[in-house]
Coordinates of C-alpha atoms in Angstrom, one line a residue:
Chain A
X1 CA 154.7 24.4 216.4
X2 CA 158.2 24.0 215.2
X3 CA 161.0 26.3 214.0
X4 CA 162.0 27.0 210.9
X5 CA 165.4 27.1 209.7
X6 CA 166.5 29.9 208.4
X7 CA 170.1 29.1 207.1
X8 CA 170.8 26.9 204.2
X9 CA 173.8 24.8 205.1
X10 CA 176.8 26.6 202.6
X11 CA 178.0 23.3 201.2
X12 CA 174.6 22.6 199.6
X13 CA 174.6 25.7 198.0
X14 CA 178.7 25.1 197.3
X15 CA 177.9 22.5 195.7
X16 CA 175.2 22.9 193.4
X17 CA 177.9 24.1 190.6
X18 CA 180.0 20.9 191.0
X19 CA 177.1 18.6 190.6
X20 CA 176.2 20.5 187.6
X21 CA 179.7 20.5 186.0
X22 CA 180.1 24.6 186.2
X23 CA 183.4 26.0 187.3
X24 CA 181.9 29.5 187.7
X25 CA 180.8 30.6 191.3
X26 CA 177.4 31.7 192.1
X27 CA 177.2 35.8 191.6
X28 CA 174.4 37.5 193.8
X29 CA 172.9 40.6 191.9
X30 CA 169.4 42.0 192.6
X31 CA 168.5 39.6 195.4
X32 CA 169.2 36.3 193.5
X33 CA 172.1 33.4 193.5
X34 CA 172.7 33.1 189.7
X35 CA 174.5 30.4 188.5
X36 CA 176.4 31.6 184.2
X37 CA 176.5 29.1 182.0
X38 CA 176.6 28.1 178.5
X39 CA 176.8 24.3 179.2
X40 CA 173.3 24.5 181.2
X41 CA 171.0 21.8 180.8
X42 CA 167.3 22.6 182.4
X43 CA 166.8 18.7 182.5
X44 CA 169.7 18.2 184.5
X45 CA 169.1 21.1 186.5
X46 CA 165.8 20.1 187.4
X47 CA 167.1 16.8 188.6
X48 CA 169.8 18.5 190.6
X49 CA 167.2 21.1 192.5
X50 CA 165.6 18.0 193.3
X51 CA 168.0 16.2 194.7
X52 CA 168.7 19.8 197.0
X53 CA 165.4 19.6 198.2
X54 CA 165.1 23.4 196.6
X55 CA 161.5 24.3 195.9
X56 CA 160.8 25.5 192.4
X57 CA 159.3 29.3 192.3
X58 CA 158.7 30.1 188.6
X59 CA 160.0 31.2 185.3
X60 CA 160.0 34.3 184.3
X61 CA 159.9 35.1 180.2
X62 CA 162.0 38.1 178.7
X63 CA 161.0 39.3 175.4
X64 CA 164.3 40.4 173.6
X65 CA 164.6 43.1 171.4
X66 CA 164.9 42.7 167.6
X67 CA 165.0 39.2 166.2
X68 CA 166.8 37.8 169.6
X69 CA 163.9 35.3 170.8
X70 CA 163.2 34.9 174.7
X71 CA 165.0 34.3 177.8
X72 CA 163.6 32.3 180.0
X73 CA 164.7 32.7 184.1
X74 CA 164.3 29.9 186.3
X75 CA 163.7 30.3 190.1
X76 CA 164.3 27.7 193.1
X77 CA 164.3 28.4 196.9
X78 CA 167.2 27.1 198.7
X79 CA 166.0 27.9 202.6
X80 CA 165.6 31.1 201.9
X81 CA 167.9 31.6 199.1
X82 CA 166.8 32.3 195.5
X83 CA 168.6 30.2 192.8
X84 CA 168.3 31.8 189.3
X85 CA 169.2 30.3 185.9
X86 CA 169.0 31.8 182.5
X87 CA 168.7 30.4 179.3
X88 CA 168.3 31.9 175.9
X89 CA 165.6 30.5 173.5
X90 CA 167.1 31.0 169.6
X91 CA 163.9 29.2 168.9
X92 CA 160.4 29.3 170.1
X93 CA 161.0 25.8 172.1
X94 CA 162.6 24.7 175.3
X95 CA 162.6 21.3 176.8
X96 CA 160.1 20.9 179.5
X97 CA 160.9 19.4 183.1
X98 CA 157.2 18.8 183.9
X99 CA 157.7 15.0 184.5
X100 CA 160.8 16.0 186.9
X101 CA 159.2 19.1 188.7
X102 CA 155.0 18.8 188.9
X103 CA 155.5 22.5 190.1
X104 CA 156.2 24.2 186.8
X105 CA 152.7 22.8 185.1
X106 CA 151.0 26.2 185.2
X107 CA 153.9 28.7 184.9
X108 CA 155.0 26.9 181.5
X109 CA 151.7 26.5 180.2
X110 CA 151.1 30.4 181.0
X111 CA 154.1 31.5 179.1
X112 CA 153.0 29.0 176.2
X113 CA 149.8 30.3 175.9
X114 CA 151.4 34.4 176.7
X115 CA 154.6 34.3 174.7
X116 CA 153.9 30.6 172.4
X117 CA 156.8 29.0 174.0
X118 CA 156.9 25.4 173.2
X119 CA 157.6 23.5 176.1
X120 CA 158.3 20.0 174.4
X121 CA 157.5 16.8 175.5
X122 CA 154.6 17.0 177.5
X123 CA 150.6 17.8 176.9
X124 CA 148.7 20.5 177.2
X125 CA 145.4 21.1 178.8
X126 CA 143.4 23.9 177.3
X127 CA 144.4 27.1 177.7
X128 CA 144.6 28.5 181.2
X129 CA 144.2 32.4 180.2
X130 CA 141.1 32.9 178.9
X131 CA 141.4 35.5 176.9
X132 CA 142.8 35.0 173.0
X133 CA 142.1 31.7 172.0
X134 CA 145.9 31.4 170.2
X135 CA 149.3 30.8 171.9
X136 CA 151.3 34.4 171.9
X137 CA 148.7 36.6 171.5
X138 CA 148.2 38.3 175.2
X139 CA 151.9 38.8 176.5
X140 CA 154.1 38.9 173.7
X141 CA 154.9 41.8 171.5
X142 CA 155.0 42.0 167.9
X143 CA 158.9 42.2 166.7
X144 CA 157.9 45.7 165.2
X145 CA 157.5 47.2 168.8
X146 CA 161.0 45.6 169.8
X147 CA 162.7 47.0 166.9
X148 CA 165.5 49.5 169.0
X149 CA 165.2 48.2 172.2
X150 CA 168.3 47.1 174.0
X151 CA 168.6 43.8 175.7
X152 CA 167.9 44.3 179.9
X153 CA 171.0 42.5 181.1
X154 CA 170.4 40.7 184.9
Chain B
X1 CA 131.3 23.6 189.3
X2 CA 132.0 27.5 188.3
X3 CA 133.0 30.0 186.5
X4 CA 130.0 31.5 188.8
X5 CA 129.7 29.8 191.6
X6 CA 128.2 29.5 195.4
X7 CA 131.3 28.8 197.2
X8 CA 133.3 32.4 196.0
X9 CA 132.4 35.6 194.3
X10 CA 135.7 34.9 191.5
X11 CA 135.2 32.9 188.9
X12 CA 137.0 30.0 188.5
X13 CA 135.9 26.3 187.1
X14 CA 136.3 22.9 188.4
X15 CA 135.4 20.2 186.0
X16 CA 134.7 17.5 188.9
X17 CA 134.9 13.8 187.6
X18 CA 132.3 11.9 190.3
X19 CA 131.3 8.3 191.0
X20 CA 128.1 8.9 192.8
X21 CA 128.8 11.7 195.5
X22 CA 132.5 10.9 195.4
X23 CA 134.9 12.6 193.3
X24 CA 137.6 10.5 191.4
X25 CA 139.6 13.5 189.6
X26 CA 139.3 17.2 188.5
X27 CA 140.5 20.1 186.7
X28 CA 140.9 23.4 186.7
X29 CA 140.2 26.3 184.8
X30 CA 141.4 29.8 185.5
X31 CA 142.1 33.0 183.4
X32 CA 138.0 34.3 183.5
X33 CA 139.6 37.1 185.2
X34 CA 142.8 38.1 183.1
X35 CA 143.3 41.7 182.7
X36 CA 147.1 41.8 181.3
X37 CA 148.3 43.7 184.1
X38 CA 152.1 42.5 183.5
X39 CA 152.1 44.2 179.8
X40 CA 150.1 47.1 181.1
X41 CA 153.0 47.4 184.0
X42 CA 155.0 47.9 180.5
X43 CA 153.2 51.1 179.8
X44 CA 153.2 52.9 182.9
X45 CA 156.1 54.9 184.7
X46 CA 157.7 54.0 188.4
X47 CA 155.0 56.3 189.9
X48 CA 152.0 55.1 187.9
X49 CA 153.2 51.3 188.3
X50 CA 152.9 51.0 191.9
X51 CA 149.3 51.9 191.8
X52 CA 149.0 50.1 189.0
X53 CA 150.5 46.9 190.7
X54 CA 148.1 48.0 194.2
X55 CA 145.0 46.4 191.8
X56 CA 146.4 43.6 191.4
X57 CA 144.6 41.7 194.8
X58 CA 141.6 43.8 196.8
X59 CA 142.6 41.7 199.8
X60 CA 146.5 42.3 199.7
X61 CA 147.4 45.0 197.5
X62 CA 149.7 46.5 200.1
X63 CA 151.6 43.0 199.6
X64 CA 151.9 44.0 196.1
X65 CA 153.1 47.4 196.6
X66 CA 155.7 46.5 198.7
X67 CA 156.9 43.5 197.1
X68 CA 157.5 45.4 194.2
X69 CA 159.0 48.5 195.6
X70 CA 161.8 45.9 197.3
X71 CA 162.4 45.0 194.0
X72 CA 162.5 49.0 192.7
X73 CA 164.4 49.5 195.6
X74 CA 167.5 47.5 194.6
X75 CA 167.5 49.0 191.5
X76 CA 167.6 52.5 192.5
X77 CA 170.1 51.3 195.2
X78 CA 167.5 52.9 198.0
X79 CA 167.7 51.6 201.5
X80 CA 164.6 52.5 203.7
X81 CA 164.8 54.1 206.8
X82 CA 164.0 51.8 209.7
X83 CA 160.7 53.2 210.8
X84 CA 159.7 52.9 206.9
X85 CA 160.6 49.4 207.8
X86 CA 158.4 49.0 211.3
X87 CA 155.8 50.4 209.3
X88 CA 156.0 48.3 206.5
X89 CA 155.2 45.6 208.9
X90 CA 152.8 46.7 210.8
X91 CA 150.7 47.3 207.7
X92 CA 151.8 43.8 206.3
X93 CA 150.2 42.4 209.3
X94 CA 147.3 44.2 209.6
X95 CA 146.0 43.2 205.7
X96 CA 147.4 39.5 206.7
X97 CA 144.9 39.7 210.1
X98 CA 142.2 41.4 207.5
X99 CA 142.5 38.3 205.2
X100 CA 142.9 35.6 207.9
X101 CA 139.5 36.9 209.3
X102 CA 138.3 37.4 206.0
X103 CA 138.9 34.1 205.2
X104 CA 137.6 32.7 208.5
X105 CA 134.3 34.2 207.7
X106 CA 133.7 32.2 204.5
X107 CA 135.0 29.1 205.6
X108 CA 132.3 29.5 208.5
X109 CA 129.9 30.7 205.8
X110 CA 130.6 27.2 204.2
X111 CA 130.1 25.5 206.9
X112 CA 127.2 26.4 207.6
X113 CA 128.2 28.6 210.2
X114 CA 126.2 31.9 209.3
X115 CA 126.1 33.3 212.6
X116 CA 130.4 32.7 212.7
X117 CA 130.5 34.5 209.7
X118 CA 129.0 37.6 210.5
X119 CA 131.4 37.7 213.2
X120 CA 134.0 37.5 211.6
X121 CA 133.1 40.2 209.3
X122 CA 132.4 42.4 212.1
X123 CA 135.5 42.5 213.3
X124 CA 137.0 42.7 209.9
X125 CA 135.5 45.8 209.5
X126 CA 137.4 47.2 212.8
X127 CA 141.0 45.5 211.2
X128 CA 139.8 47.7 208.3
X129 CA 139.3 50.7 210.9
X130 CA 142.8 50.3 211.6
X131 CA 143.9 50.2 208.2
X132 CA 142.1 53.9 207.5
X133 CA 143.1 55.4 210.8
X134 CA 146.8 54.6 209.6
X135 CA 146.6 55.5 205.8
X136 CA 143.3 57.0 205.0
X137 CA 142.2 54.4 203.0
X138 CA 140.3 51.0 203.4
X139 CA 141.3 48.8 200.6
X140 CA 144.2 50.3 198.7
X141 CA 146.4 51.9 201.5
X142 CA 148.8 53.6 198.8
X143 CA 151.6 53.4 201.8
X144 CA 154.6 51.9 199.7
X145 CA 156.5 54.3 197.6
X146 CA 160.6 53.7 196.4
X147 CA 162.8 54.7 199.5
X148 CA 159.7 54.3 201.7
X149 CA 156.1 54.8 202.7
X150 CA 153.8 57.8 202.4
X151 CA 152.4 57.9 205.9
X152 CA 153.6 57.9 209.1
X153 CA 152.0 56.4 212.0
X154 CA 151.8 59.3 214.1
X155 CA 150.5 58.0 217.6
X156 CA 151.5 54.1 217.3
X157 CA 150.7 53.6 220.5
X158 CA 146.7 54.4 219.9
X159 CA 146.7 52.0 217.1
X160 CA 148.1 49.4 220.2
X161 CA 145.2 50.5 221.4
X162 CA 143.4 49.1 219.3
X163 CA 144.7 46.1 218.0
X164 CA 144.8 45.2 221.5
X165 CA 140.9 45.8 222.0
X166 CA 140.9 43.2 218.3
X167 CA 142.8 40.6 219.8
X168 CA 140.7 40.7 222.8
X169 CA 137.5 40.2 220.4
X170 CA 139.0 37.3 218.0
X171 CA 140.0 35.4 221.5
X172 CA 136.9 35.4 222.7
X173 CA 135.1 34.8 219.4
X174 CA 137.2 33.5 216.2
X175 CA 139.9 31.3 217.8
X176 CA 138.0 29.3 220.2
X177 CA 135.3 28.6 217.9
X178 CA 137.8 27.5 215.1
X179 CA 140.3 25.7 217.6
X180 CA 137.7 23.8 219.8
X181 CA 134.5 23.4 218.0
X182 CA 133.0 19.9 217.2
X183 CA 131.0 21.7 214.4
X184 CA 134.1 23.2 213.1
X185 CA 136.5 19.5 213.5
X186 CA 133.4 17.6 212.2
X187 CA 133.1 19.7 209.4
X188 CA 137.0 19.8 208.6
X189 CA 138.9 16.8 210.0
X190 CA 140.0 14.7 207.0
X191 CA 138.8 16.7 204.4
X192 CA 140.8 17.6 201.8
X193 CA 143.8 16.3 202.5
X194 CA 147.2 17.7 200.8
X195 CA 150.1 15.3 201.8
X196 CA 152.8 16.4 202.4
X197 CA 154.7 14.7 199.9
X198 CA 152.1 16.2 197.3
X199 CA 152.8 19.8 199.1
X200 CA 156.5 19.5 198.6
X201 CA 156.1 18.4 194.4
X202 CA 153.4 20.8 193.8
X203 CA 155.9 23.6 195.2
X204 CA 153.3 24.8 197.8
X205 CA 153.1 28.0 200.0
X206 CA 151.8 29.9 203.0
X207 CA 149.4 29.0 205.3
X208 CA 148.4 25.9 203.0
X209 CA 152.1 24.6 202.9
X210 CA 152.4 25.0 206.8
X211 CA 148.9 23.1 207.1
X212 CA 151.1 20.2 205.2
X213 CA 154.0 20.1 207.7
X214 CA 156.1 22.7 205.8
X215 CA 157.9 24.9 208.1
X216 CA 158.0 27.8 205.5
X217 CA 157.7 31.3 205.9
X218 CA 159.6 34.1 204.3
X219 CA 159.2 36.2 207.3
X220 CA 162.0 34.2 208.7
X221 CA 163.4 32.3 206.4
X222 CA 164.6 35.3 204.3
X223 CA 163.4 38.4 206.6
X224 CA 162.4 41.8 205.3
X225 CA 161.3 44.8 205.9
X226 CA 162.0 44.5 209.8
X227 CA 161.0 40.6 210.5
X228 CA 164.5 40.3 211.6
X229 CA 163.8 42.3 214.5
X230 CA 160.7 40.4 215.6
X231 CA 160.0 37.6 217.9
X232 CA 157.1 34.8 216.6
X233 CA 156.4 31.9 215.9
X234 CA 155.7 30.0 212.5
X235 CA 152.4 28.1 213.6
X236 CA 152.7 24.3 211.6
X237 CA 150.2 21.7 211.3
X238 CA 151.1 18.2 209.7
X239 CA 147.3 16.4 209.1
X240 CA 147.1 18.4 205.7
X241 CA 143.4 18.6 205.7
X242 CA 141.2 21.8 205.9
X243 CA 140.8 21.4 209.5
X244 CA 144.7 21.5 209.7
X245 CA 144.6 24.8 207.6
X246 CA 142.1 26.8 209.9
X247 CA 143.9 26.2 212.7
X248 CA 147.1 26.8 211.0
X249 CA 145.0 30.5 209.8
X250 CA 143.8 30.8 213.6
X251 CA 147.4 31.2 215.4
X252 CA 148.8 33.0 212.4
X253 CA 145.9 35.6 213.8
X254 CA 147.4 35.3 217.0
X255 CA 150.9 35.7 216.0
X256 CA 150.4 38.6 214.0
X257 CA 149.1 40.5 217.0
X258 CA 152.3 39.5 218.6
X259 CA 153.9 41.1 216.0
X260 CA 152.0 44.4 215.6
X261 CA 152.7 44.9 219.4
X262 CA 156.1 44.5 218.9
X263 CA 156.6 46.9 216.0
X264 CA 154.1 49.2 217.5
X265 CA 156.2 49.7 220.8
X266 CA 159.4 49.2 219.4
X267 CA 159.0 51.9 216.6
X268 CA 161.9 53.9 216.0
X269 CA 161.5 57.7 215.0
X270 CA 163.1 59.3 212.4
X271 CA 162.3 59.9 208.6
X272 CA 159.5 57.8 206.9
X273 CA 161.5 57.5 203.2
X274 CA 164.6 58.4 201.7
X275 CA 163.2 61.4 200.3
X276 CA 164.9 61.5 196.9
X277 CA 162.7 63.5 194.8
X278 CA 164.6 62.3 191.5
X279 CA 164.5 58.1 190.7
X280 CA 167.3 57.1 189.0
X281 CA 167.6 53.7 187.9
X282 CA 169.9 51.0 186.4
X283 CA 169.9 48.7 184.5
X284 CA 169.1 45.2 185.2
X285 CA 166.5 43.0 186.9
X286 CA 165.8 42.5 190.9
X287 CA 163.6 40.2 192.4
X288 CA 161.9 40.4 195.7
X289 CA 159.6 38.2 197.9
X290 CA 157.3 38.8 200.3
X291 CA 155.4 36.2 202.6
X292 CA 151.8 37.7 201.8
X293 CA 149.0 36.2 204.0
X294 CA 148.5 33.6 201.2
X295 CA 152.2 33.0 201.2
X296 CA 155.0 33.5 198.8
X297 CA 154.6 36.6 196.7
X298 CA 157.6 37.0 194.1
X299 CA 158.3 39.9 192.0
X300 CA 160.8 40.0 189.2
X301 CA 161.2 44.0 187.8
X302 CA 163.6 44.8 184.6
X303 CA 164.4 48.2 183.7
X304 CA 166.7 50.0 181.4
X305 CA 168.8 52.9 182.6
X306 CA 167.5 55.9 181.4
X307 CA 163.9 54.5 181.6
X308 CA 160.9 55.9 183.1
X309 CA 158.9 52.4 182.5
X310 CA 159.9 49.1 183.6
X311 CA 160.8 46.6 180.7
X312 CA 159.0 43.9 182.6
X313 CA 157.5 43.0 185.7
X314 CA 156.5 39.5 186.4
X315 CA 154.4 38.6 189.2
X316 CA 154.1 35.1 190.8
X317 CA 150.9 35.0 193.1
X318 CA 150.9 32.1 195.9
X319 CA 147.3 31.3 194.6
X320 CA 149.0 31.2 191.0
X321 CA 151.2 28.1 193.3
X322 CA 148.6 26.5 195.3
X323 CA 145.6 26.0 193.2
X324 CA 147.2 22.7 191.2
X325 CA 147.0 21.2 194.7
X326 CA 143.0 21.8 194.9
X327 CA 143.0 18.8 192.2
X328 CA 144.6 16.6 194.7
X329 CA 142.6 17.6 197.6
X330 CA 139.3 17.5 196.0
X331 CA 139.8 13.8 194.6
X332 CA 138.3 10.9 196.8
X333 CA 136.5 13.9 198.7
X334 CA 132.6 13.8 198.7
X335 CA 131.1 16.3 196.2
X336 CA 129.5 18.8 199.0
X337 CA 132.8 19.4 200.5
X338 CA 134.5 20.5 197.5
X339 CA 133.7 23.8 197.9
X340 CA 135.1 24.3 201.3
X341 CA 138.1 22.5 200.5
X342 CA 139.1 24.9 197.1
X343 CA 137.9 27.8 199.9
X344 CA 140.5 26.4 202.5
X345 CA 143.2 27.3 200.2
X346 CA 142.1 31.0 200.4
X347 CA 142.4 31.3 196.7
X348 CA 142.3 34.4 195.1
X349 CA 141.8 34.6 191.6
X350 CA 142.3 38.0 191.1
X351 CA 145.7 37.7 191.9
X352 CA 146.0 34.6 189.8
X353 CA 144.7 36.1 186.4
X354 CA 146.5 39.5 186.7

């Protein structure tokens, strides 16, 4: 058997912003690290998690209200720690990070097929829900039923 | 192979790819078992949602509960009382030793081990004994709530009683059998191997992870509940092959009783849940995890002030992680082992449809 460690050395999490070119520091809110910024790039960040040795976790989709598109939340483990990212979709496409993380194949063909996110450049296999044979149909919500809401802010 | 098929009763496909008896690739289908509980979760207030959320799995829906009243929790700015939190744990263990032996039965099912199996469903049954002494109910305990649990344990010392009398049982039954066999090592040994390499890119978890050499569990990498306060270790195995995940399943049996023993005598007394009769939430989004017998369980709640329903509930399963690593393990395998190797994952497709 061996032990586990249970605390992520504080300069690899101090330095995740620095390698990524963001001057803000992490802010912990609702049991996650999250790392603000505009100048994000999920390609990049991908390659940086993997040079941490974080393991990925999932993305989580965010319908926003009105015309506002989707947010999509990414999730790393850091030895223990959660990393969260967030990125606003204006469009219905986001670049994917399959070739970079094998990990995310499932969770970003579920919100494809759920909310008709287009994850460019890479494939897809046929649809992993099975019910509703068209992208969009079993998750996401018609704008009408958004109309009012206000955004959920993390 | 599937959606209906001999090896589980949840449907899931394999499209197998063979040369002869030896499989080159596959691929996976899932989904035959969607039921939209995430939008549903939309619909439903923060009383109704946690039952809701219960369905989710009919092995761990305690898992499910709790993960998401941790999340709940930190949006209502609730702390538990501690013997909430002993609790909590000895009910987390008690489903993980339920679906360990569970498990341990179909896997000696699929070995051809029918005699193994109906031990291990007998003393299933008496985990589930435990289960209703404690909450009244065999399959979905209803023991989470915000602040809390619903039940106390009022005589933890009888229930040592009796996981004692269970431990005594699976060491003179289960864990021999599974740790020493030759019918269980030649059945197993270097079958369905998951490197670790192929462990650490696929972004694996639990028992299947550990089986790979990955010395993860939430339990102590990011305690809850009261793991903190407990003393055990996190079994690891480094062949990667289905042998390496029964025996990684076998001591996790073993360490759970540790476990139990230690939050049944160490129970502190005192209130049960916070008792605030009116939830008030704020706005924003919490995420909790939980190391569910599978592994990883992470929930990520939104909610708007104001708000009887949550704006969104996500729920990653560790089956919903695993099962892209069933492709790797199955390829180069010999077509009559592929359903024991999907089964060594433990794979639950309930979870994974939602």
């Amino acid at each position: 058997m061996n032990a586990v460690s249970t605390i992520p050395e504080q300069s690899l999490l101090e330095a995740i912003p620095e390698k990524l070119g963001v001057s803000e520091p992490w802010a912990q809110k609702g049991g996650v690290y999250w790392l603000a910024s505009d100048t994000l790039n999920i390609r990049d960040l991908a390659s940086v998690m993997n040079a941490s040795h974080a393991r990925f976790i999932t993305i989580t989709a965010y319908q926003m209200p009105g015309d506002q598109g989707l947010r999509l939340e990414y999730h790393w483990d850091l030895d223990g720690k959660v990393l969260g990212f967030s990125f606003p979709l204006a469009a219905n496409s986001f670049e994917s990070i399959y070739d970079l993380c094998e990990a995310v194949d499932w969770i970003e063909r579920e919100i494809h097929e759920g909310f008709a996110v287009d994850f460019t450049g890479r494939d897809y296999e046929p649809l992993l829900l099975r019910q509703g044979d068209t992208p969009g149909v079993n998750l996401r919500k018609p704008a009408s039923a958004l109309s009012g809401q206000e955004e959920v802010k993390k | 192979m599937g959606p209906y098929h001999p090896a589980l009763e949840e449907p899931y496909k394999l499209d197998l790819i063979c040369e002869g008896e030896t499989v080159t690739d596959a691929k996976l289908h899932i989904g035959f078992n969607f039921r939209g509980i995430e939008h549903l979760a939309e619909t439903r207030n923060y009383i109704q949602v946690i039952a809701l959320m219960e369905r989710v799995c009919g092995i761990c829906s305690n898992i499910h509960t709790l993960t998401l009243c941790q999340a709940m929790e930190q949006l209502t700015n609730q702390t538990p009382p501690p013997r909430a939190q002993y609790i909590r744990v000895v009910v987390a263990e008690l489903e993980r030793l339920h679906s360990h032996v569970l498990w341990a039965g179909i896997a000696a099912k699929l070995m051809g081990f029918k005699t193994m199996f109906m031990t291990c469903f007998e003393i299933r049954e008496k985990v589930m004994d435990v289960l209703q002494a404690i909450s009244g109910n065999r399959v979905n305990y209803s023991m989470n709530r915000i602040g809390g649990v619903n039940r106390d344990i009022d005589d933890p010392l009888a229930v040592l009683a009796m996981i004692e009398q269970l431990e005594r049982e699976m060491v003179r039954t289960v864990i021999p059998i599974f740790t020493t066999s030759s019918t269980a090592r030649s059945r197993c040994a270097g079958i369905g191997v998951l490197t670790n390499q192929k462990a650490v890119s696929c972004g694996i978890v639990g028992p299947t992870a550990r089986a790979s050499g990955l010395p993860q569990d939430l339990r102590r990498a990011a305690p809850y509940a009261a793991y903190s306060e407990m003393e055990f270790d996190v079994p690891v195995q480094h062949d990667g092959d289905v042998r390496a995940r029964l025996l990684v399943r076998a001591l996790e049996i073993m360490e759970s009783c540790k476990i139990l023993r230690q939050a049944l005598t160490k129970m502190p007394s005192g209130d049960i849940n916070t008792g605030e009769a009116k939830i008030v939430f704020s706005t924003g989004t919490a995420t909790s995890r939980v190391e569910a017998p599978r592994g990883e369980v992470m929930y990520s709640v939104s909610w708007k002030e104001n708000s009887r329903n949550p704006s969104r509930v996500h729920v990653r399963t560790p089956t919903f992680a695993n099962m892209p690593g069933v492709r790797w393990m199955v390829m180069g395998a010999r077509l009559a082992d592929t359903p024991l190797i999907q089964a060594s994952i433990d794979p639950c497709y309930s979870c994974t449809d939602r």
